[in-house]
Amino acid sequence: MPRFRATILRPTAPALARAGQLLARGGLVAFPTETVYGLGADATSDRAVAAIYAAKRRPRRNPLIVHVASVAAAQRLARFDGRADALARRFWPGPLTLVLKRRPGSRISRLATAGLTTVALRVPDNPVALKLIRAAGRPLAAPSANRSGAVSPTRAPHVHLSLGSRVGLVLDGGPCRVGVESTVLDLAGRKIRLLRPGGVPLEAIEAVVGHVEIAVGGEEPRPLAPGQLASHYAPRRPVRPDAVRPKPDEAYLAFGKAPSAKSAAMLNLSPSANLAEAAANLFAMLHALDRPEFAAIAVAPIPQRGLGRAINDRLQRAAAPRGT
Ligand code: TXA
Ligand code: MG
C-alpha cells in the first residue's frame, strides 16, 4: 500500500488561509493549542464533525470541545451565568473548558455535542489556534489529534505518527506549552463538577468559584467524558506509575532527583521537580519511551497537587487495563 504523508506546514499567513478554506469546506486540520494538538473541523457541520470521529475511531457518544476565538463568541453558543462569566474572564484564553447549556438557536452540530443539551467550550491560548479559528470563520470542534485512547500529541510529528494520512494538513506551531489537556468543568448544574483535571489547577479554579465536586472517574451519569474512560492516553507499552525505581528491563520516567538504579533508558520529567515542566514533557517523553525493547515504562511518583493532579490522572488511565 502506498504511504501517504500529511502535509505539515509552518503557520504562515498563506498556510493559515489555506487551512481556513479547507475547514470551511468540511475538511480536517490539525493545529497547535497551548495544551495539545487538536484535530479541528467546522463545529456547525455534521459531515465535518463525523470525519473527526472516523479519523480518530472515536465512539460517537463522546462529545467534542468547541473552540472559539473570544468570550463573546462563546456567549453566542451557550448560556453563561455569573460563575461561567467569572471563570471565562479569569482563565480565557487558556486551558479551561466549560460545559454549559447550549443556546437553542446555536448552530453547533448535534454530533459534536453527542446529542446533549450542553456544549463544551474553550478559547485556546495559542496564536496559531486563534488565527485559524478566525480564518475558518466558524467555531472549531477539536479533540486531541490522536487515535482514540492513544497518547495525545504535543508536537506536530506526533499527529502524523498517530493519525497518518487521516489528516490532510497539520499546522506546526512547535511544542505545546502546557502539555496536558484542558481542565473540563461542568457548570450546567447547580454544583460545579470537575470532569477532567487539566492545565488549570483545581486550586486556581476554587480560588474563583469556591468548592468544586470531583466527578472524575467513578460512576458517571451520561455523558461519559472520553477522558473518563478507564483506559485512555495509553502508549503501546504497559505503564507502571508510582515507581520509586525501575526494574532493569523497564524504561524510567523520573521526576526530581533520579534514582541510581539501572534502567533500560531514563528520561526526567523535571530534574528540578517542577510540575509545569513535567506536564509539558509528559506526553513527548511517553512517546519517546514507547519502544518494543522495553518491558514497561515505569514512572516516578508525582505529587497530587497543582498540575500533578492532571499528570497522575493521565498516568493512571495509561496504566488501566486495556480494551475498556
Ligand atoms: O486541551 C484540550 O481540551 C484539547 C485541545 C485540542 O483543546 N482537546 C481535548 O479534546 O482534549 P478531547 O475530545 O480529547 O476531550 C474532550 C473532553 C472529554 O473529556 C469530553 O467528554 C468532554 O471534554 N466533553 C465534551 N463535551 C462535553 C459535554 N457536553 N458534557 C460533558 N463533557 C464533555
Ligand atoms: Mg483526547
mmCIF file of C-alpha atoms and ligand atoms in Angstrom:
data_model
loop_
_atom_site.group_PDB
_atom_site.id
_atom_site.type_symbol
_atom_site.label_atom_id
_atom_site.label_comp_id
_atom_site.label_asym_id
_atom_site.label_seq_id
_atom_site.Cartn_x
_atom_site.Cartn_y
_atom_site.Cartn_z
ATOM 1 C CA MET A 1 0.000 0.000 0.000
ATOM 2 C CA PRO A 2 1.363 3.443 -0.790
ATOM 3 C CA ARG A 3 2.316 5.519 2.232
ATOM 4 C CA PHE A 4 0.691 8.941 2.307
ATOM 5 C CA ARG A 5 2.155 11.747 4.314
ATOM 6 C CA ALA A 6 0.165 14.539 5.853
ATOM 7 C CA THR A 7 1.302 17.978 4.772
ATOM 8 C CA ILE A 8 2.969 19.682 7.737
ATOM 9 C CA LEU A 9 3.145 23.452 7.280
ATOM 10 C CA ARG A 10 4.612 26.324 9.270
ATOM 11 C CA PRO A 11 1.725 28.617 10.266
ATOM 12 C CA THR A 12 2.452 31.360 7.736
ATOM 13 C CA ALA A 13 -0.340 33.645 6.511
ATOM 14 C CA PRO A 14 -0.813 31.635 3.270
ATOM 15 C CA ALA A 15 -0.830 28.346 5.206
ATOM 16 C CA LEU A 16 -3.441 29.710 7.621
ATOM 17 C CA ALA A 17 -5.582 30.936 4.717
ATOM 18 C CA ARG A 18 -5.351 27.515 3.048
ATOM 19 C CA ALA A 19 -6.211 25.757 6.318
ATOM 20 C CA GLY A 20 -9.161 28.089 6.895
ATOM 21 C CA GLN A 21 -10.527 27.320 3.425
ATOM 22 C CA LEU A 22 -10.085 23.586 3.976
ATOM 23 C CA LEU A 23 -12.061 23.832 7.245
ATOM 24 C CA ALA A 24 -14.799 25.905 5.626
ATOM 25 C CA ARG A 25 -15.181 23.143 3.010
ATOM 26 C CA GLY A 26 -15.634 20.494 5.711
ATOM 27 C CA GLY A 27 -12.020 19.251 5.871
ATOM 28 C CA LEU A 28 -9.857 18.344 8.854
ATOM 29 C CA VAL A 29 -6.865 20.406 10.006
ATOM 30 C CA ALA A 30 -4.603 19.528 12.931
ATOM 31 C CA PHE A 31 -3.406 22.620 14.779
ATOM 32 C CA PRO A 32 -1.435 23.555 17.894
ATOM 33 C CA THR A 33 -3.078 24.761 21.091
ATOM 34 C CA GLU A 34 -1.321 25.571 24.360
ATOM 35 C CA THR A 35 -2.376 22.134 25.711
ATOM 36 C CA VAL A 36 -2.057 19.531 22.935
ATOM 37 C CA TYR A 37 -2.545 19.462 19.146
ATOM 38 C CA GLY A 38 -6.207 19.439 18.171
ATOM 39 C CA LEU A 39 -7.910 17.788 15.196
ATOM 40 C CA GLY A 40 -10.174 20.585 14.011
ATOM 41 C CA ALA A 41 -13.345 20.630 11.926
ATOM 42 C CA ASP A 42 -16.259 23.003 11.338
ATOM 43 C CA ALA A 43 -18.318 22.582 14.533
ATOM 44 C CA THR A 44 -21.500 23.602 12.700
ATOM 45 C CA SER A 45 -21.266 20.798 10.119
ATOM 46 C CA ASP A 46 -22.412 17.249 10.929
ATOM 47 C CA ARG A 47 -20.440 15.945 7.983
ATOM 48 C CA ALA A 48 -17.197 17.650 9.049
ATOM 49 C CA VAL A 49 -17.640 16.522 12.659
ATOM 50 C CA ALA A 50 -18.361 12.952 11.521
ATOM 51 C CA ALA A 51 -14.966 12.967 9.805
ATOM 52 C CA ILE A 52 -13.292 13.674 13.176
ATOM 53 C CA TYR A 53 -14.931 10.657 14.798
ATOM 54 C CA ALA A 54 -13.952 8.490 11.837
ATOM 55 C CA ALA A 55 -10.321 9.656 11.723
ATOM 56 C CA LYS A 56 -9.845 9.124 15.471
ATOM 57 C CA ARG A 57 -12.014 5.980 15.599
ATOM 58 C CA ARG A 58 -13.682 7.671 18.498
ATOM 59 C CA PRO A 59 -17.021 6.449 19.894
ATOM 60 C CA ARG A 60 -19.715 8.908 18.848
ATOM 61 C CA ARG A 61 -21.173 9.151 22.337
ATOM 62 C CA ASN A 62 -18.054 11.083 23.430
ATOM 63 C CA PRO A 63 -18.776 14.767 22.775
ATOM 64 C CA LEU A 64 -16.145 17.198 21.461
ATOM 65 C CA ILE A 65 -14.862 20.539 22.719
ATOM 66 C CA VAL A 66 -15.865 23.537 20.587
ATOM 67 C CA HIS A 67 -13.095 26.135 20.217
ATOM 68 C CA VAL A 68 -13.878 29.818 19.721
ATOM 69 C CA ALA A 69 -11.696 32.928 19.500
ATOM 70 C CA SER A 70 -13.378 35.094 22.151
ATOM 71 C CA VAL A 71 -15.608 35.100 25.221
ATOM 72 C CA ALA A 72 -18.262 36.924 23.163
ATOM 73 C CA ALA A 73 -18.276 34.143 20.562
ATOM 74 C CA ALA A 74 -18.695 31.566 23.336
ATOM 75 C CA GLN A 75 -21.605 33.520 24.806
ATOM 76 C CA ARG A 76 -23.445 33.299 21.482
ATOM 77 C CA LEU A 77 -23.340 29.495 21.705
ATOM 78 C CA ALA A 78 -24.185 28.815 25.365
ATOM 79 C CA ARG A 79 -25.854 30.336 28.430
ATOM 80 C CA PHE A 80 -23.330 31.910 30.792
ATOM 81 C CA ASP A 81 -24.209 32.505 34.435
ATOM 82 C CA GLY A 82 -22.139 34.517 36.927
ATOM 83 C CA ARG A 83 -19.855 31.581 37.674
ATOM 84 C CA ALA A 84 -19.146 30.979 33.971
ATOM 85 C CA ASP A 85 -18.531 34.701 33.389
ATOM 86 C CA ALA A 86 -16.058 34.847 36.262
ATOM 87 C CA LEU A 87 -14.171 31.729 35.104
ATOM 88 C CA ALA A 88 -14.071 32.871 31.465
ATOM 89 C CA ARG A 89 -12.806 36.315 32.490
ATOM 90 C CA ARG A 90 -10.087 34.823 34.672
ATOM 91 C CA PHE A 91 -8.889 31.862 32.561
ATOM 92 C CA TRP A 92 -9.677 32.527 28.862
ATOM 93 C CA PRO A 93 -7.794 32.350 26.628
ATOM 94 C CA GLY A 94 -6.441 29.296 28.432
ATOM 95 C CA PRO A 95 -6.603 25.591 29.251
ATOM 96 C CA LEU A 96 -10.101 25.537 30.766
ATOM 97 C CA THR A 97 -13.183 24.005 29.116
ATOM 98 C CA LEU A 98 -16.636 24.995 30.365
ATOM 99 C CA VAL A 99 -19.600 22.648 29.889
ATOM 100 C CA LEU A 100 -22.699 24.866 29.677
ATOM 101 C CA LYS A 101 -26.326 24.683 28.490
ATOM 102 C CA ARG A 102 -26.329 25.264 24.748
ATOM 103 C CA ARG A 103 -28.459 28.065 23.357
ATOM 104 C CA PRO A 104 -31.474 26.714 21.478
ATOM 105 C CA GLY A 105 -30.639 28.689 18.326
ATOM 106 C CA SER A 106 -26.985 27.656 18.248
ATOM 107 C CA ARG A 107 -25.866 26.022 15.006
ATOM 108 C CA ILE A 108 -23.380 23.682 16.679
ATOM 109 C CA SER A 109 -23.647 20.172 15.210
ATOM 110 C CA ARG A 110 -25.636 17.733 17.387
ATOM 111 C CA LEU A 111 -22.947 15.197 16.608
ATOM 112 C CA ALA A 112 -20.285 17.433 18.189
ATOM 113 C CA THR A 113 -22.280 17.526 21.428
ATOM 114 C CA ALA A 114 -23.310 13.840 21.190
ATOM 115 C CA GLY A 115 -26.940 14.932 21.256
ATOM 116 C CA LEU A 116 -26.638 16.544 24.705
ATOM 117 C CA THR A 117 -28.317 19.774 25.795
ATOM 118 C CA THR A 118 -24.890 21.030 26.864
ATOM 119 C CA VAL A 119 -21.841 22.172 24.920
ATOM 120 C CA ALA A 120 -18.165 22.190 25.961
ATOM 121 C CA LEU A 121 -16.431 25.465 25.057
ATOM 122 C CA ARG A 122 -12.984 26.934 25.299
ATOM 123 C CA VAL A 123 -10.842 29.785 23.978
ATOM 124 C CA PRO A 124 -7.344 28.367 23.402
ATOM 125 C CA ASP A 125 -4.286 30.398 24.381
ATOM 126 C CA ASN A 126 -2.260 29.905 21.230
ATOM 127 C CA PRO A 127 -1.871 32.490 18.454
ATOM 128 C CA VAL A 128 -1.989 29.896 15.658
ATOM 129 C CA ALA A 129 -5.191 28.364 17.044
ATOM 130 C CA LEU A 130 -6.846 31.780 17.361
ATOM 131 C CA LYS A 131 -5.796 32.838 13.850
ATOM 132 C CA LEU A 132 -7.060 29.542 12.443
ATOM 133 C CA ILE A 133 -10.488 29.912 14.088
ATOM 134 C CA ARG A 134 -10.733 33.413 12.623
ATOM 135 C CA ALA A 135 -9.543 32.229 9.187
ATOM 136 C CA ALA A 136 -12.153 29.454 9.186
ATOM 137 C CA GLY A 137 -14.814 31.957 10.240
ATOM 138 C CA ARG A 138 -16.619 29.417 12.425
ATOM 139 C CA PRO A 139 -16.232 27.577 15.742
ATOM 140 C CA LEU A 140 -13.977 24.531 15.522
ATOM 141 C CA ALA A 141 -14.725 21.192 17.124
ATOM 142 C CA ALA A 142 -11.372 19.744 18.108
ATOM 143 C CA PRO A 143 -10.438 16.722 20.176
ATOM 144 C CA SER A 144 -6.786 15.861 20.658
ATOM 145 C CA ALA A 145 -5.241 14.883 17.303
ATOM 146 C CA ASN A 146 -4.541 11.227 18.075
ATOM 147 C CA ARG A 147 -6.221 7.858 17.682
ATOM 148 C CA SER A 148 -8.845 7.433 20.402
ATOM 149 C CA GLY A 149 -7.239 6.008 23.537
ATOM 150 C CA ALA A 150 -3.653 6.790 22.499
ATOM 151 C CA VAL A 151 -1.143 9.310 23.894
ATOM 152 C CA SER A 152 -2.036 12.893 22.978
ATOM 153 C CA PRO A 153 0.220 14.819 20.561
ATOM 154 C CA THR A 154 2.251 17.736 21.907
ATOM 155 C CA ARG A 155 4.351 18.208 18.741
ATOM 156 C CA ALA A 156 3.350 18.231 15.076
ATOM 157 C CA PRO A 157 5.138 14.952 14.167
ATOM 158 C CA HIS A 158 3.138 13.097 16.875
ATOM 159 C CA VAL A 159 -0.023 13.859 14.905
ATOM 160 C CA HIS A 160 1.311 12.107 11.847
ATOM 161 C CA LEU A 161 2.546 9.129 13.910
ATOM 162 C CA SER A 162 -0.913 8.590 15.383
ATOM 163 C CA LEU A 163 -3.270 9.561 12.531
ATOM 164 C CA GLY A 164 -1.113 9.151 9.423
ATOM 165 C CA SER A 165 -2.867 10.214 6.253
ATOM 166 C CA ARG A 166 -6.225 10.540 8.026
ATOM 167 C CA VAL A 167 -5.468 14.233 8.462
ATOM 168 C CA GLY A 168 -4.561 16.134 5.311
ATOM 169 C CA LEU A 169 -2.974 19.197 6.873
ATOM 170 C CA VAL A 170 -1.046 19.771 10.094
ATOM 171 C CA LEU A 171 -0.064 23.282 11.171
ATOM 172 C CA ASP A 172 3.248 23.090 13.024
ATOM 173 C CA GLY A 173 3.350 25.541 15.907
ATOM 174 C CA GLY A 174 6.181 23.788 17.736
ATOM 175 C CA PRO A 175 5.884 22.059 21.118
ATOM 176 C CA CYS A 176 2.755 22.743 23.209
ATOM 177 C CA ARG A 177 3.451 24.977 26.206
ATOM 178 C CA VAL A 178 1.163 23.294 28.773
ATOM 179 C CA GLY A 179 1.351 19.711 27.531
ATOM 180 C CA VAL A 180 -1.761 18.245 29.186
ATOM 181 C CA GLU A 181 -5.329 18.802 28.002
ATOM 182 C CA SER A 182 -7.644 21.486 29.337
ATOM 183 C CA THR A 183 -9.417 21.151 32.663
ATOM 184 C CA VAL A 184 -13.080 20.254 31.964
ATOM 185 C CA LEU A 185 -15.635 21.811 34.339
ATOM 186 C CA ASP A 186 -19.344 21.072 34.261
ATOM 187 C CA LEU A 187 -21.318 24.244 35.007
ATOM 188 C CA ALA A 188 -24.659 23.026 33.660
ATOM 189 C CA GLY A 189 -25.966 22.047 37.100
ATOM 190 C CA ARG A 190 -26.195 23.730 40.474
ATOM 191 C CA LYS A 191 -22.916 22.217 41.670
ATOM 192 C CA ILE A 192 -19.702 22.804 39.751
ATOM 193 C CA ARG A 193 -18.139 19.476 38.816
ATOM 194 C CA LEU A 194 -14.605 18.681 37.694
ATOM 195 C CA LEU A 195 -14.930 16.197 34.804
ATOM 196 C CA ARG A 196 -11.248 16.117 33.876
ATOM 197 C CA PRO A 197 -8.236 17.610 35.681
ATOM 198 C CA GLY A 198 -6.046 19.550 33.249
ATOM 199 C CA GLY A 199 -3.997 22.636 32.514
ATOM 200 C CA VAL A 200 -5.736 24.931 35.016
ATOM 201 C CA PRO A 201 -5.158 23.532 38.525
ATOM 202 C CA LEU A 202 -8.213 22.835 40.694
ATOM 203 C CA GLU A 203 -6.800 25.139 43.366
ATOM 204 C CA ALA A 204 -6.861 28.095 40.937
ATOM 205 C CA ILE A 205 -10.469 27.377 39.953
ATOM 206 C CA GLU A 206 -11.632 27.068 43.564
ATOM 207 C CA ALA A 207 -9.984 30.415 44.301
ATOM 208 C CA VAL A 208 -12.504 31.970 41.862
ATOM 209 C CA VAL A 209 -15.723 29.967 42.374
ATOM 210 C CA GLY A 210 -15.287 28.105 45.662
ATOM 211 C CA HIS A 211 -15.820 24.388 46.164
ATOM 212 C CA VAL A 212 -15.776 22.100 43.109
ATOM 213 C CA GLU A 213 -17.079 18.496 43.210
ATOM 214 C CA ILE A 214 -14.624 15.941 41.874
ATOM 215 C CA ALA A 215 -16.546 13.899 39.288
ATOM 216 C CA VAL A 216 -13.542 12.278 37.623
ATOM 217 C CA GLY A 217 -13.695 8.513 37.058
ATOM 218 C CA GLY A 218 -16.147 6.690 39.296
ATOM 219 C CA GLU A 219 -19.745 6.037 38.289
ATOM 220 C CA GLU A 220 -20.810 8.815 35.979
ATOM 221 C CA PRO A 221 -24.189 9.538 34.508
ATOM 222 C CA ARG A 222 -24.096 10.308 30.779
ATOM 223 C CA PRO A 223 -22.200 11.972 29.228
ATOM 224 C CA LEU A 224 -19.066 9.980 29.680
ATOM 225 C CA ALA A 225 -16.105 12.230 29.042
ATOM 226 C CA PRO A 226 -13.558 10.416 26.816
ATOM 227 C CA GLY A 227 -11.036 11.428 29.413
ATOM 228 C CA GLN A 228 -13.168 9.460 31.882
ATOM 229 C CA LEU A 229 -12.758 6.160 30.071
ATOM 230 C CA ALA A 230 -10.660 3.828 32.220
ATOM 231 C CA SER A 231 -8.055 3.140 29.549
ATOM 232 C CA HIS A 232 -7.003 6.291 27.723
ATOM 233 C CA TYR A 233 -3.842 8.250 26.989
ATOM 234 C CA ALA A 234 -2.118 4.869 26.640
ATOM 235 C CA PRO A 235 1.215 4.155 24.971
ATOM 236 C CA ARG A 236 1.682 0.690 23.423
ATOM 237 C CA ARG A 237 3.994 -0.387 26.285
ATOM 238 C CA PRO A 238 2.479 -1.004 29.738
ATOM 239 C CA VAL A 239 2.809 1.935 32.131
ATOM 240 C CA ARG A 240 3.732 1.465 35.807
ATOM 241 C CA PRO A 241 3.048 4.655 37.800
ATOM 242 C CA ASP A 242 4.291 5.432 41.335
ATOM 243 C CA ALA A 243 7.522 3.528 40.686
ATOM 244 C CA VAL A 244 10.225 4.602 43.129
ATOM 245 C CA ARG A 245 12.783 2.808 40.975
ATOM 246 C CA PRO A 246 12.767 0.981 37.644
ATOM 247 C CA LYS A 247 13.314 -2.732 37.018
ATOM 248 C CA PRO A 248 16.313 -3.476 34.767
ATOM 249 C CA ASP A 249 14.182 -4.122 31.660
ATOM 250 C CA GLU A 250 11.955 -1.057 32.150
ATOM 251 C CA ALA A 251 12.336 2.437 30.758
ATOM 252 C CA TYR A 252 12.052 5.031 33.526
ATOM 253 C CA LEU A 253 10.459 8.441 33.646
ATOM 254 C CA ALA A 254 11.988 10.233 36.629
ATOM 255 C CA PHE A 255 10.722 13.330 38.459
ATOM 256 C CA GLY A 256 13.144 15.370 40.554
ATOM 257 C CA LYS A 257 16.278 13.589 41.710
ATOM 258 C CA ALA A 258 16.678 10.403 39.609
ATOM 259 C CA PRO A 259 17.288 7.077 41.420
ATOM 260 C CA SER A 260 20.666 5.412 40.887
ATOM 261 C CA ALA A 261 19.017 2.066 39.908
ATOM 262 C CA LYS A 262 19.864 0.720 36.450
ATOM 263 C CA SER A 263 17.160 1.003 33.829
ATOM 264 C CA ALA A 264 16.926 0.302 30.118
ATOM 265 C CA ALA A 265 16.538 4.027 29.410
ATOM 266 C CA MET A 266 15.794 7.043 31.564
ATOM 267 C CA LEU A 267 14.259 10.444 30.926
ATOM 268 C CA ASN A 268 13.437 13.063 33.551
ATOM 269 C CA LEU A 269 10.081 14.910 33.500
ATOM 270 C CA SER A 270 11.625 17.702 35.561
ATOM 271 C CA PRO A 271 15.013 17.414 37.281
ATOM 272 C CA SER A 272 14.011 20.362 39.492
ATOM 273 C CA ALA A 273 10.657 18.712 40.385
ATOM 274 C CA ASN A 274 8.652 21.482 38.676
ATOM 275 C CA LEU A 275 5.102 20.280 37.890
ATOM 276 C CA ALA A 276 4.553 22.683 34.959
ATOM 277 C CA GLU A 277 7.762 21.465 33.314
ATOM 278 C CA ALA A 278 6.732 17.848 33.977
ATOM 279 C CA ALA A 279 3.294 18.380 32.387
ATOM 280 C CA ALA A 280 4.891 19.971 29.309
ATOM 281 C CA ASN A 281 7.239 16.971 28.931
ATOM 282 C CA LEU A 282 4.829 14.162 29.855
ATOM 283 C CA PHE A 283 3.357 13.077 26.503
ATOM 284 C CA ALA A 284 6.510 13.704 24.436
ATOM 285 C CA MET A 285 8.531 11.575 26.875
ATOM 286 C CA LEU A 286 5.905 8.798 26.877
ATOM 287 C CA HIS A 287 6.053 8.871 23.067
ATOM 288 C CA ALA A 288 9.871 8.683 23.175
ATOM 289 C CA LEU A 289 9.967 5.727 25.604
ATOM 290 C CA ASP A 290 7.178 3.778 23.899
ATOM 291 C CA ARG A 291 9.542 1.266 22.260
ATOM 292 C CA PRO A 292 9.233 -2.509 21.933
ATOM 293 C CA GLU A 293 12.609 -3.181 23.568
ATOM 294 C CA PHE A 294 11.286 -2.026 26.964
ATOM 295 C CA ALA A 295 9.104 -4.307 29.101
ATOM 296 C CA ALA A 296 7.239 -1.311 30.514
ATOM 297 C CA ILE A 297 7.502 2.413 31.204
ATOM 298 C CA ALA A 298 7.872 2.970 34.954
ATOM 299 C CA VAL A 299 7.091 6.479 36.184
ATOM 300 C CA ALA A 300 8.229 8.160 39.412
ATOM 301 C CA PRO A 301 5.620 9.241 41.985
ATOM 302 C CA ILE A 302 4.185 12.698 41.174
ATOM 303 C CA PRO A 303 2.719 14.915 43.925
ATOM 304 C CA GLN A 304 -1.095 15.154 43.791
ATOM 305 C CA ARG A 305 -1.354 18.964 43.724
ATOM 306 C CA GLY A 306 -1.479 21.689 41.060
ATOM 307 C CA LEU A 307 -0.736 20.229 37.627
ATOM 308 C CA GLY A 308 0.256 16.976 39.351
ATOM 309 C CA ARG A 309 -3.432 16.082 39.514
ATOM 310 C CA ALA A 310 -3.695 16.127 35.694
ATOM 311 C CA ILE A 311 -0.401 14.239 35.303
ATOM 312 C CA ASN A 312 -1.493 11.494 37.740
ATOM 313 C CA ASP A 313 -4.892 11.243 36.058
ATOM 314 C CA ARG A 314 -3.248 10.628 32.656
ATOM 315 C CA LEU A 315 -0.760 8.129 34.125
ATOM 316 C CA GLN A 316 -3.490 6.158 35.900
ATOM 317 C CA ARG A 317 -5.512 5.943 32.693
ATOM 318 C CA ALA A 318 -2.408 4.955 30.703
ATOM 319 C CA ALA A 319 -1.888 2.156 33.255
ATOM 320 C CA ALA A 320 -5.526 0.948 33.314
ATOM 321 C CA PRO A 321 -6.421 -2.440 31.791
ATOM 322 C CA ARG A 322 -6.726 -2.038 28.012
ATOM 323 C CA GLY A 323 -9.781 -2.617 25.917
ATOM 324 C CA THR A 324 -12.188 -0.903 28.308
HETATM 325 O O1 TXA B 1 -6.925 20.686 25.788
HETATM 326 C C1 TXA B 1 -7.908 20.203 25.255
HETATM 327 O O2 TXA B 1 -9.019 20.205 25.789
HETATM 328 C C2 TXA B 1 -7.735 19.568 23.856
HETATM 329 C C3 TXA B 1 -7.349 20.696 22.891
HETATM 330 C C4 TXA B 1 -7.261 20.197 21.466
HETATM 331 O O3 TXA B 1 -8.237 21.760 23.009
HETATM 332 N N1 TXA B 1 -8.927 18.909 23.443
HETATM 333 C C5 TXA B 1 -9.332 17.740 24.029
HETATM 334 O O4 TXA B 1 -10.490 17.222 23.491
HETATM 335 O O5 TXA B 1 -8.731 17.197 24.938
HETATM 336 P P1 TXA B 1 -10.968 15.749 23.790
HETATM 337 O O6 TXA B 1 -12.047 15.495 22.807
HETATM 338 O O7 TXA B 1 -9.810 14.799 23.752
HETATM 339 O O8 TXA B 1 -11.608 15.842 25.199
HETATM 340 C C6 TXA B 1 -12.872 16.464 25.360
HETATM 341 C C7 TXA B 1 -13.353 16.328 26.767
HETATM 342 C C8 TXA B 1 -13.799 14.933 27.020
HETATM 343 O O9 TXA B 1 -13.428 14.552 28.334
HETATM 344 C C9 TXA B 1 -15.314 15.062 26.823
HETATM 345 O O10 TXA B 1 -16.048 14.065 27.423
HETATM 346 C C10 TXA B 1 -15.578 16.377 27.422
HETATM 347 O O11 TXA B 1 -14.481 17.164 27.002
HETATM 348 N N2 TXA B 1 -16.843 16.933 26.923
HETATM 349 C C11 TXA B 1 -17.084 17.491 25.724
HETATM 350 N N3 TXA B 1 -18.355 17.906 25.629
HETATM 351 C C12 TXA B 1 -18.960 17.601 26.789
HETATM 352 C C13 TXA B 1 -20.265 17.787 27.308
HETATM 353 N N4 TXA B 1 -21.232 18.382 26.610
HETATM 354 N N5 TXA B 1 -20.513 17.337 28.559
HETATM 355 C C14 TXA B 1 -19.521 16.768 29.277
HETATM 356 N N6 TXA B 1 -18.271 16.576 28.861
HETATM 357 C C15 TXA B 1 -17.986 16.975 27.628
HETATM 358 MG MG MG B 2 -8.026 13.188 23.827
#
